[in-house]
GROMACS .gro file of C-alpha atoms in nm:
model
  348
    1MET     CA    1  29.716  13.657   0.999
    2PRO     CA    2  30.023  13.813   1.177
    3ALA     CA    3  30.346  13.615   1.192
    4ALA     CA    4  30.409  13.416   1.509
    5ASN     CA    5  30.695  13.648   1.614
    6ALA     CA    6  30.519  13.973   1.512
    7PRO     CA    7  30.496  14.239   1.785
    8ARG     CA    8  30.166  14.310   1.953
    9LYS     CA    9  30.066  14.665   1.859
   10PHE     CA   10  29.795  14.883   2.006
   11ARG     CA   11  29.699  15.250   2.026
   12ILE     CA   12  29.570  15.442   2.328
   13ARG     CA   13  29.378  15.768   2.277
   14ALA     CA   14  29.288  15.995   2.570
   15PRO     CA   15  29.103  16.323   2.506
   16CYS     CA   16  29.187  16.644   2.686
   17SER     CA   17  28.930  16.791   2.921
   18SER     CA   18  28.799  17.108   3.078
   19ALA     CA   19  28.685  17.108   3.439
   20ASN     CA   20  28.472  17.330   3.665
   21ILE     CA   21  28.264  17.476   3.376
   22GLY     CA   22  28.171  17.796   3.560
   23PRO     CA   23  28.004  17.714   3.894
   24GLY     CA   24  28.086  17.342   3.888
   25PHE     CA   25  28.411  17.364   4.083
   26ASP     CA   26  28.555  17.011   4.128
   27VAL     CA   27  28.222  16.869   4.003
   28LEU     CA   28  28.181  16.914   3.626
   29GLY     CA   29  28.412  16.809   3.344
   30MET     CA   30  28.390  16.768   2.968
   31SER     CA   31  28.611  16.576   2.727
   32LEU     CA   32  28.729  16.771   2.423
   33SER     CA   33  28.847  16.665   2.078
   34LEU     CA   34  29.223  16.701   2.131
   35TYR     CA   35  29.384  16.362   2.195
   36LEU     CA   36  29.695  16.235   2.369
   37THR     CA   37  29.798  15.929   2.165
   38LEU     CA   38  30.024  15.636   2.255
   39ASP     CA   39  30.140  15.391   1.987
   40VAL     CA   40  30.267  15.082   2.167
   41SER     CA   41  30.462  14.780   2.034
   42VAL     CA   42  30.540  14.482   2.255
   43TYR     CA   43  30.812  14.276   2.084
   44GLN     CA   44  30.921  13.916   2.109
   45GLU     CA   45  31.215  13.828   2.333
   46ASP     CA   46  31.466  13.829   2.048
   47ALA     CA   47  31.417  14.198   1.966
   48THR     CA   48  31.733  14.404   2.009
   49GLN     CA   49  31.582  14.711   2.180
   50ALA     CA   50  31.476  14.649   2.544
   51PHE     CA   51  31.284  14.977   2.592
   52GLU     CA   52  31.241  15.278   2.370
   53MET     CA   53  31.016  15.578   2.426
   54THR     CA   54  30.979  15.867   2.185
   55TYR     CA   55  30.767  16.179   2.223
   56SER     CA   56  30.634  16.450   1.994
   57GLY     CA   57  30.418  16.757   2.044
   58GLU     CA   58  30.376  16.972   2.355
   59GLY     CA   59  30.655  16.922   2.607
   60ALA     CA   60  30.870  16.720   2.366
   61THR     CA   61  31.194  16.886   2.482
   62GLU     CA   62  31.127  16.853   2.856
   63VAL     CA   63  30.940  16.526   2.918
   64PRO     CA   64  31.165  16.247   3.059
   65LEU     CA   65  31.166  15.929   2.850
   66LEU     CA   66  31.295  15.668   3.094
   67PRO     CA   67  31.027  15.430   3.227
   68GLU     CA   68  31.111  15.510   3.592
   69GLN     CA   69  31.084  15.886   3.526
   70ASN     CA   70  30.805  15.940   3.272
   71LEU     CA   71  30.461  16.004   3.429
   72ILE     CA   72  30.272  15.776   3.189
   73THR     CA   73  30.501  15.477   3.230
   74LYS     CA   74  30.530  15.529   3.607
   75ILE     CA   75  30.151  15.514   3.633
   76ALA     CA   76  30.149  15.200   3.418
   77LEU     CA   77  30.404  15.051   3.658
   78TYR     CA   78  30.177  15.143   3.950
   79VAL     CA   79  29.882  14.958   3.791
   80LEU     CA   80  30.098  14.655   3.714
   81SER     CA   81  30.248  14.654   4.065
   82ALA     CA   82  29.901  14.662   4.226
   83ASN     CA   83  29.830  14.343   4.028
   84GLY     CA   84  30.146  14.158   4.122
   85ILE     CA   85  30.349  14.243   3.809
   86SER     CA   86  30.682  14.401   3.899
   87GLN     CA   87  30.795  14.549   3.566
   88LEU     CA   88  30.698  14.654   3.216
   89PRO     CA   89  30.713  14.378   2.954
   90GLN     CA   90  31.032  14.391   2.750
   91PRO     CA   91  31.117  14.463   2.473
   92LEU     CA   92  30.873  14.754   2.454
   93LYS     CA   93  30.846  15.057   2.226
   94ILE     CA   94  30.613  15.353   2.298
   95HIS     CA   95  30.561  15.667   2.091
   96VAL     CA   96  30.366  15.945   2.261
   97HIS     CA   97  30.212  16.229   2.063
   98ASN     CA   98  30.074  16.509   2.278
   99PRO     CA   99  29.894  16.810   2.127
  100ILE     CA  100  29.752  16.913   2.469
  101PRO     CA  101  29.924  17.223   2.611
  102LEU     CA  102  30.086  17.163   2.950
  103GLY     CA  103  29.977  17.356   3.258
  104ARG     CA  104  29.703  17.548   3.075
  105GLY     CA  105  29.382  17.410   3.227
  106LEU     CA  106  29.303  17.155   2.956
  107GLY     CA  107  29.361  16.842   3.159
  108SER     CA  108  29.707  16.746   3.032
  109SER     CA  109  29.793  16.566   3.357
  110GLY     CA  110  29.450  16.400   3.366
  111ALA     CA  111  29.502  16.268   3.013
  112ALA     CA  112  29.847  16.137   3.111
  113VAL     CA  113  29.702  15.964   3.418
  114VAL     CA  114  29.425  15.798   3.216
  115ALA     CA  115  29.669  15.697   2.939
  116GLY     CA  116  29.906  15.550   3.198
  117VAL     CA  117  29.630  15.349   3.365
  118LEU     CA  118  29.510  15.217   3.028
  119LEU     CA  119  29.869  15.133   2.934
  120GLY     CA  120  29.921  14.932   3.252
  121ASP     CA  121  29.588  14.755   3.206
  122ALA     CA  122  29.669  14.666   2.844
  123LEU     CA  123  30.027  14.555   2.910
  124GLY     CA  124  29.914  14.334   3.196
  125ASN     CA  125  29.612  14.198   3.004
  126LEU     CA  126  29.409  14.288   3.315
  127LYS     CA  127  29.084  14.366   3.127
  128ASN     CA  128  28.946  14.593   3.399
  129SER     CA  129  28.607  14.761   3.350
  130TYR     CA  130  28.602  15.138   3.299
  131ASP     CA  131  28.455  15.183   3.647
  132ARG     CA  132  28.751  14.992   3.791
  133LEU     CA  133  28.997  15.185   3.576
  134LEU     CA  134  28.850  15.503   3.724
  135ASP     CA  135  28.945  15.376   4.071
  136TYR     CA  136  29.309  15.352   3.959
  137CYS     CA  137  29.294  15.701   3.806
  138LEU     CA  138  29.151  15.849   4.124
  139MET     CA  139  29.411  15.691   4.350
  140ILE     CA  140  29.658  15.912   4.164
  141GLU     CA  141  29.463  16.221   4.055
  142ARG     CA  142  29.235  16.257   4.363
  143HIS     CA  143  29.005  16.498   4.173
  144PRO     CA  144  28.743  16.320   3.960
  145ASP     CA  145  28.634  16.600   3.724
  146ASN     CA  146  28.914  16.581   3.463
  147VAL     CA  147  28.989  16.208   3.473
  148ALA     CA  148  28.623  16.104   3.472
  149ALA     CA  149  28.558  16.316   3.162
  150THR     CA  150  28.875  16.194   2.987
  151LEU     CA  151  28.817  15.827   3.066
  152LEU     CA  152  28.441  15.817   3.001
  153GLY     CA  153  28.388  16.100   2.751
  154GLY     CA  154  28.120  16.366   2.720
  155PHE     CA  155  27.984  16.607   2.981
  156VAL     CA  156  28.024  16.447   3.323
  157ALA     CA  157  27.930  16.527   3.683
  158SER     CA  158  28.125  16.334   3.944
  159TYR     CA  159  28.220  16.311   4.307
  160LEU     CA  160  28.484  16.133   4.511
  161ARG     CA  161  28.372  15.934   4.812
  162GLU     CA  162  28.552  15.981   5.140
  163LEU     CA  163  28.845  15.742   5.171
  164ASP     CA  164  29.013  15.598   5.475
  165PRO     CA  165  29.362  15.757   5.483
  166GLU     CA  166  29.505  15.405   5.507
  167ALA     CA  167  29.368  15.331   5.157
  168THR     CA  168  29.586  15.599   4.996
  169LYS     CA  169  29.891  15.550   5.216
  170GLY     CA  170  30.204  15.515   5.006
  171VAL     CA  171  30.033  15.600   4.674
  172PRO     CA  172  30.161  15.938   4.549
  173GLU     CA  173  29.930  16.189   4.383
  174SER     CA  174  29.987  16.292   4.020
  175GLU     CA  175  30.143  16.625   4.122
  176THR     CA  176  30.417  16.441   4.316
  177PHE     CA  177  30.426  16.114   4.122
  178LEU     CA  178  30.729  16.218   3.918
  179ASP     CA  179  30.926  16.278   4.238
  180ASP     CA  180  30.855  15.935   4.387
  181VAL     CA  181  31.021  15.601   4.324
  182VAL     CA  182  30.773  15.345   4.192
  183SER     CA  183  30.708  15.079   4.455
  184LYS     CA  184  30.682  14.708   4.374
  185THR     CA  185  30.416  14.656   4.641
  186TYR     CA  186  30.128  14.894   4.575
  187PRO     CA  187  29.790  14.783   4.713
  188GLN     CA  188  29.479  14.745   4.503
  189PRO     CA  189  29.271  15.065   4.512
  190PRO     CA  190  28.936  15.048   4.692
  191VAL     CA  191  28.636  14.970   4.472
  192GLY     CA  192  28.401  15.254   4.379
  193ILE     CA  193  28.616  15.556   4.468
  194GLY     CA  194  28.450  15.780   4.210
  195HIS     CA  195  28.084  15.813   4.121
  196TYR     CA  196  27.971  15.988   3.806
  197LEU     CA  197  27.680  16.070   3.579
  198ARG     CA  198  27.705  16.151   3.208
  199LEU     CA  199  27.490  16.455   3.135
  200ASN     CA  200  27.322  16.554   2.810
  201TRP     CA  201  27.508  16.791   2.579
  202SER     CA  202  27.353  16.990   2.296
  203LYS     CA  203  27.529  16.905   1.970
  204GLU     CA  204  27.505  17.267   1.853
  205ILE     CA  205  27.748  17.380   2.123
  206LYS     CA  206  28.121  17.395   2.046
  207ALA     CA  207  28.401  17.488   2.285
  208VAL     CA  208  28.646  17.761   2.186
  209ALA     CA  209  28.969  17.727   2.384
  210ILE     CA  210  29.174  18.049   2.398
  211VAL     CA  211  29.519  17.944   2.522
  212PRO     CA  212  29.767  18.207   2.647
  213ASN     CA  213  30.141  18.143   2.628
  214PHE     CA  214  30.207  18.093   3.000
  215GLU     CA  215  30.135  17.817   3.250
  216VAL     CA  216  29.958  17.813   3.584
  217ALA     CA  217  30.044  17.522   3.813
  218THR     CA  218  29.737  17.353   3.963
  219ALA     CA  219  29.892  17.366   4.310
  220LYS     CA  220  29.947  17.742   4.277
  221ALA     CA  221  29.592  17.795   4.147
  222ARG     CA  222  29.451  17.604   4.446
  223ALA     CA  223  29.671  17.793   4.692
  224VAL     CA  224  29.499  18.125   4.615
  225LEU     CA  225  29.154  17.989   4.706
  226PRO     CA  226  29.010  18.064   5.050
  227THR     CA  227  28.956  17.788   5.307
  228THR     CA  228  28.600  17.905   5.384
  229TYR     CA  229  28.322  18.067   5.181
  230SER     CA  230  28.019  18.276   5.270
  231ARG     CA  231  27.678  18.110   5.264
  232GLN     CA  232  27.571  18.365   5.002
  233ASP     CA  233  27.849  18.266   4.760
  234VAL     CA  234  27.789  17.893   4.806
  235ILE     CA  235  27.416  17.934   4.739
  236TYR     CA  236  27.497  18.150   4.435
  237ASN     CA  237  27.699  17.865   4.283
  238PHE     CA  238  27.453  17.591   4.383
  239GLN     CA  239  27.168  17.773   4.210
  240ARG     CA  240  27.357  17.816   3.886
  241LEU     CA  241  27.502  17.465   3.890
  242ALA     CA  242  27.155  17.312   3.919
  243VAL     CA  243  27.037  17.508   3.614
  244LEU     CA  244  27.353  17.464   3.405
  245THR     CA  245  27.360  17.083   3.413
  246THR     CA  246  27.025  17.075   3.230
  247ALA     CA  247  27.060  17.393   3.022
  248LEU     CA  248  27.363  17.263   2.828
  249GLY     CA  249  27.162  16.965   2.707
  250LYS     CA  250  26.870  17.166   2.569
  251SER     CA  251  26.828  17.226   2.196
  252PRO     CA  252  26.828  17.499   2.079
  253PRO     CA  253  27.057  17.638   2.351
  254ASP     CA  254  26.930  17.939   2.548
  255ALA     CA  255  27.213  18.195   2.548
  256ASP     CA  256  27.077  18.413   2.828
  257LEU     CA  257  27.009  18.112   3.054
  258ILE     CA  258  27.352  17.955   2.997
  259TYR     CA  259  27.551  18.278   3.015
  260ASN     CA  260  27.409  18.362   3.357
  261ALA     CA  261  27.434  18.000   3.476
  262VAL     CA  262  27.812  17.982   3.414
  263GLN     CA  263  27.883  18.267   3.656
  264ASP     CA  264  28.096  18.170   3.955
  265ARG     CA  265  28.201  18.301   4.296
  266ILE     CA  266  28.403  18.004   4.423
  267HIS     CA  267  28.724  18.001   4.219
  268GLN     CA  268  28.739  18.251   3.930
  269PRO     CA  269  28.740  18.572   4.141
  270TYR     CA  270  29.041  18.446   4.338
  271ARG     CA  271  29.240  18.333   4.035
  272LYS     CA  272  29.228  18.669   3.857
  273THR     CA  273  29.559  18.759   4.026
  274LEU     CA  274  29.725  18.472   3.838
  275ILE     CA  275  29.575  18.546   3.496
  276PRO     CA  276  29.618  18.899   3.360
  277GLY     CA  277  29.309  19.015   3.170
  278LEU     CA  278  29.073  18.754   3.316
  279PRO     CA  279  28.817  19.000   3.465
  280GLU     CA  280  28.803  19.204   3.143
  281ILE     CA  281  28.757  18.894   2.927
  282LEU     CA  282  28.478  18.751   3.142
  283SER     CA  283  28.292  19.081   3.171
  284SER     CA  284  28.331  19.218   2.818
  285ILE     CA  285  28.256  18.910   2.604
  286THR     CA  286  27.879  18.866   2.632
  287PRO     CA  287  27.594  18.729   2.417
  288ALA     CA  288  27.471  19.086   2.370
  289LYS     CA  289  27.796  19.174   2.191
  290PHE     CA  290  27.869  18.842   2.016
  291ASP     CA  291  27.603  18.642   1.837
  292GLY     CA  292  27.645  18.273   1.902
  293LEU     CA  293  27.814  18.310   2.242
  294LEU     CA  294  27.654  18.108   2.522
  295GLY     CA  295  27.902  18.135   2.807
  296ILE     CA  296  28.264  18.210   2.890
  297PHE     CA  297  28.473  18.097   3.187
  298LEU     CA  298  28.810  17.974   3.306
  299SER     CA  299  28.900  17.624   3.188
  300GLY     CA  300  29.001  17.424   3.493
  301ALA     CA  301  29.256  17.616   3.695
  302GLY     CA  302  29.343  17.825   3.386
  303PRO     CA  303  29.495  18.014   3.225
  304THR     CA  304  29.297  17.890   2.922
  305ILE     CA  305  28.963  18.062   2.866
  306LEU     CA  306  28.680  17.844   2.736
  307ALA     CA  307  28.391  17.997   2.544
  308LEU     CA  308  28.082  17.790   2.463
  309ALA     CA  309  27.925  17.901   2.137
  310THR     CA  310  27.714  17.794   1.840
  311GLY     CA  311  27.898  18.016   1.592
  312ASN     CA  312  28.102  18.335   1.546
  313PHE     CA  313  28.401  18.147   1.688
  314ASP     CA  314  28.675  18.363   1.531
  315ALA     CA  315  28.529  18.690   1.661
  316ILE     CA  316  28.478  18.553   2.012
  317ALA     CA  317  28.832  18.417   2.028
  318GLY     CA  318  28.973  18.733   1.874
  319ALA     CA  319  28.815  18.950   2.141
  320ALA     CA  320  28.975  18.743   2.417
  321GLN     CA  321  29.310  18.742   2.237
  322LYS     CA  322  29.295  19.120   2.209
  323VAL     CA  323  29.258  19.157   2.587
  324PHE     CA  324  29.545  18.917   2.648
  325LYS     CA  325  29.760  19.114   2.405
  326GLU     CA  326  29.682  19.438   2.589
  327HIS     CA  327  29.843  19.271   2.890
  328GLY     CA  328  30.147  19.168   2.685
  329ILE     CA  329  30.038  18.806   2.642
  330GLU     CA  330  30.028  18.618   2.312
  331SER     CA  331  29.770  18.342   2.269
  332TRP     CA  332  29.619  18.099   2.022
  333TYR     CA  333  29.280  17.935   1.996
  334LYS     CA  334  29.116  17.616   1.877
  335VAL     CA  335  28.751  17.523   1.824
  336LEU     CA  336  28.681  17.184   1.983
  337GLU     CA  337  28.393  16.939   2.002
  338VAL     CA  338  28.269  16.779   2.322
  339THR     CA  339  28.340  16.413   2.248
  340ASP     CA  340  28.080  16.136   2.258
  341GLY     CA  341  28.335  15.873   2.361
  342GLY     CA  342  28.618  15.873   2.608
  343SER     CA  343  28.956  15.703   2.610
  344THR     CA  344  29.016  15.392   2.402
  345VAL     CA  345  29.262  15.108   2.351
  346GLU     CA  346  29.266  14.978   1.993
  347GLU     CA  347  29.458  14.668   1.892
  348LEU     CA  348  29.638  14.726   1.560
   0.00000   0.00000   0.00000
């Protein structure tokens, strides 16, 4: 039994995610086995250190570590404020380990948002359901695909219901959250902002993330998209999306069916100007050339390329890396699992 003055310790784990998944622009997301981790200690009043935050991994030299400046702690403060709690408990020590590359289309900001919401919920002993936690995430992220997958785990389809502008008034989005001062009077988010469905996923399918050594800001990637689309292109994506959501849960996976179902006309053609080598990678890496390949597409807004495969991972990744290198871009790759579970808080 812990001593009466022992600190409360807990660990938060939030997986990274990939969104869009070919034709599923702003609809589909999947959680992947690369985890943002927070180790948290809440000390008794007589501890000497009021607040300490340390950070390792991706972004370690650039991420601010003050509670009013760090994205994770600012989001925790937002959750606490919406529940009538004006500050973080003190003394408090947080160590963040982040292996998720920043600005590469693997949901680093979505993982930070989810981790921050879970941190606020745990520090305030609020005990919100996961559906309610999703409401908090969506008040900040405003796109459900990454945060729904990260929070809930697995292969997820989701949508965001239309909100009255008054409901989001004064609550900054994740892309601007770092620039805003945390208010002490945030409102409770509306109930049921996001709706989701966990889809079946074939256990044979792994995700190969090929990560180039440059970033693409989400705002920039959205800015290149058109404001209107042709009926033909919308129908093209609808048809493939309807097939893909079932095809990825079938065992054994059908390579021809999946490869053709991940084709897209809504976002990838417009983002090729931001990602050198993208057209060559998507057109040259096919199931006919690489046994085991099922589909290949841009992960989120990019620049990471995600290949779904049952084997031959090194050759598939190597082919994409070769194209990147021809454009003067170094890259690395990692084979990831689609996770069964989502984000967790574990008391230690």
